[in-house]
């Protein structure tokens, strides 16, 4: 079953989340509509039934993992290479909020006991670059 589809903002490619409810199996595929072709279909390491497609930008599909199935909120951010379908990096304890105007930077968030902390993240490596206060977060990019 096709669960979710997201287009790439600049290319004629679509990321597709596929789910088999009977087997509790999830995988992702990349479609290139210019050819047309399925470039790959994969279930990268560190993903499971509770992992879901969050965004498709730059050279990555971004997935949210949920460590606690009883609590429906993301706990980890994973990046999957859009060229190979393999896991590029994992950022435990953070979720994707949005992308900065330069395509190489993500805004990520982490829930703390009294607040939510925002940081910039390198989209290619998953390395945190520095803090970001609430005033710099565009209204449409706030976490769910």
CSV table of C-alpha atoms in Angstrom, one decimal:
chain,number,residue,atom,x,y,z
A,1,UNK,CA,0.0,0.0,0.0
A,2,UNK,CA,1.3,3.5,-0.8
A,3,UNK,CA,1.2,5.3,2.5
A,4,UNK,CA,2.8,8.7,1.6
A,5,UNK,CA,4.3,10.4,-1.5
A,6,UNK,CA,6.4,13.5,-1.5
A,7,UNK,CA,7.8,15.3,-4.5
A,8,UNK,CA,11.3,16.7,-4.7
A,9,UNK,CA,11.1,20.5,-4.7
A,10,UNK,CA,13.4,20.9,-7.7
A,11,UNK,CA,13.6,17.7,-9.6
A,12,UNK,CA,11.0,15.4,-11.3
A,13,UNK,CA,11.4,12.8,-8.6
A,14,UNK,CA,9.0,11.4,-6.0
A,15,UNK,CA,9.7,9.7,-2.7
A,16,UNK,CA,7.2,7.0,-1.9
A,17,UNK,CA,6.5,5.3,1.5
A,18,UNK,CA,5.2,1.7,1.0
A,19,UNK,CA,3.6,-0.3,3.8
A,20,UNK,CA,2.5,-4.0,4.2
A,21,UNK,CA,0.1,-3.9,7.1
A,22,UNK,CA,-0.1,-7.7,7.4
A,23,UNK,CA,3.7,-8.2,7.6
A,24,UNK,CA,4.3,-4.9,9.5
A,25,UNK,CA,6.9,-4.0,6.9
A,26,UNK,CA,7.7,-0.5,5.6
A,27,UNK,CA,10.0,0.5,2.7
A,28,UNK,CA,10.7,3.5,0.6
A,29,UNK,CA,11.2,4.0,-3.1
A,30,UNK,CA,12.4,6.7,-5.4
A,31,UNK,CA,10.6,7.3,-8.6
A,32,UNK,CA,12.1,9.3,-11.5
A,33,UNK,CA,9.2,10.6,-13.6
A,34,UNK,CA,11.5,12.0,-16.3
A,35,UNK,CA,12.6,8.5,-17.4
A,36,UNK,CA,10.0,7.0,-16.0
A,37,UNK,CA,11.6,4.5,-13.6
A,38,UNK,CA,11.8,3.2,-10.1
A,39,UNK,CA,15.4,4.1,-9.1
A,40,UNK,CA,15.4,2.0,-5.9
A,41,UNK,CA,13.2,0.5,-3.2
A,42,UNK,CA,14.7,-0.2,0.2
A,43,UNK,CA,14.2,-0.6,3.9
A,44,UNK,CA,17.4,0.9,5.3
A,45,UNK,CA,18.9,-0.3,8.6
A,46,UNK,CA,17.6,1.5,11.7
A,47,UNK,CA,14.1,1.7,10.2
A,48,UNK,CA,11.0,-0.2,11.3
A,49,UNK,CA,7.2,-0.1,11.2
A,50,UNK,CA,7.1,3.1,13.3
A,51,UNK,CA,9.4,5.0,10.9
A,52,UNK,CA,7.8,7.5,8.5
A,53,UNK,CA,8.7,9.8,5.6
A,54,UNK,CA,9.1,13.4,6.8
A,55,UNK,CA,10.6,15.3,3.9
A,56,UNK,CA,12.4,15.0,0.5
A,57,UNK,CA,14.9,17.7,-0.3
A,58,UNK,CA,18.4,18.1,-1.6
A,59,UNK,CA,20.0,14.7,-1.9
A,60,UNK,CA,18.1,13.0,0.9
A,61,UNK,CA,14.8,11.5,2.1
A,62,UNK,CA,14.3,12.4,5.7
A,63,UNK,CA,12.6,9.9,8.0
A,64,UNK,CA,11.2,10.3,11.5
A,65,UNK,CA,11.7,7.3,13.8
A,66,UNK,CA,9.5,6.8,16.8
A,67,UNK,CA,11.1,4.8,19.7
A,68,UNK,CA,7.9,4.7,21.7
A,69,UNK,CA,5.0,3.4,19.6
A,70,UNK,CA,2.5,4.4,22.3
A,71,UNK,CA,3.5,8.0,22.0
A,72,UNK,CA,2.9,9.2,18.4
A,73,UNK,CA,5.7,11.7,18.1
A,74,UNK,CA,9.1,11.6,16.3
A,75,UNK,CA,12.2,10.8,18.4
A,76,UNK,CA,14.9,10.5,15.9
A,77,UNK,CA,15.8,11.9,12.5
A,78,UNK,CA,17.3,9.7,9.8
A,79,UNK,CA,18.6,10.7,6.3
A,80,UNK,CA,18.5,8.3,3.4
A,81,UNK,CA,20.5,8.9,0.2
A,82,UNK,CA,18.2,9.7,-2.7
A,83,UNK,CA,20.8,8.2,-5.1
A,84,UNK,CA,21.3,4.9,-3.4
A,85,UNK,CA,18.5,4.3,-0.9
A,86,UNK,CA,21.0,3.7,1.9
A,87,UNK,CA,21.1,5.2,5.4
A,88,UNK,CA,23.4,8.3,5.4
A,89,UNK,CA,23.1,9.4,9.0
A,90,UNK,CA,21.0,9.3,12.2
A,91,UNK,CA,20.4,12.1,14.6
A,92,UNK,CA,19.0,10.5,17.8
A,93,UNK,CA,16.7,12.7,19.9
A,94,UNK,CA,16.0,15.2,17.2
A,95,UNK,CA,13.3,15.7,14.6
A,96,UNK,CA,13.1,17.8,11.4
A,97,UNK,CA,11.4,21.2,11.6
A,98,UNK,CA,12.3,22.5,8.1
A,99,UNK,CA,15.0,23.6,5.8
A,100,UNK,CA,16.8,26.9,5.6
A,101,UNK,CA,16.9,28.8,2.3
A,102,UNK,CA,20.3,27.4,1.5
A,103,UNK,CA,19.6,23.8,0.7
A,104,UNK,CA,22.5,22.4,2.8
A,105,UNK,CA,21.0,23.4,6.2
A,106,UNK,CA,18.1,21.9,8.2
A,107,UNK,CA,16.3,23.2,11.2
A,108,UNK,CA,15.9,20.4,13.8
A,109,UNK,CA,14.3,20.4,17.2
A,110,UNK,CA,14.8,18.5,20.5
A,111,UNK,CA,12.3,18.2,23.3
A,112,UNK,CA,13.7,19.2,26.7
A,113,UNK,CA,11.8,19.0,30.0
A,114,UNK,CA,10.7,22.6,30.0
A,115,UNK,CA,11.2,23.7,26.4
A,116,UNK,CA,12.1,22.8,22.8
A,117,UNK,CA,15.6,23.5,21.6
A,118,UNK,CA,16.2,24.3,17.9
A,119,UNK,CA,19.5,23.9,16.1
A,120,UNK,CA,20.9,24.1,12.6
A,121,UNK,CA,22.0,20.8,11.1
A,122,UNK,CA,24.2,20.0,8.1
A,123,UNK,CA,22.0,18.2,5.7
A,124,UNK,CA,24.8,16.2,4.2
A,125,UNK,CA,26.4,14.9,7.4
A,126,UNK,CA,23.8,15.3,10.2
A,127,UNK,CA,26.3,17.4,12.2
A,128,UNK,CA,24.7,20.0,14.5
A,129,UNK,CA,25.9,23.5,13.6
A,130,UNK,CA,24.6,25.8,16.3
A,131,UNK,CA,21.5,26.9,18.2
A,132,UNK,CA,18.6,28.7,16.8
A,133,UNK,CA,16.1,30.6,18.9
A,134,UNK,CA,12.3,30.6,18.5
A,135,UNK,CA,12.3,34.1,16.9
A,136,UNK,CA,14.2,32.7,13.9
A,137,UNK,CA,11.8,29.9,13.2
A,138,UNK,CA,9.3,30.7,10.4
A,139,UNK,CA,5.7,30.1,11.6
A,140,UNK,CA,5.0,27.4,9.0
A,141,UNK,CA,8.0,25.4,10.2
A,142,UNK,CA,7.1,24.9,13.8
A,143,UNK,CA,7.0,21.2,15.0
A,144,UNK,CA,3.8,19.2,15.0
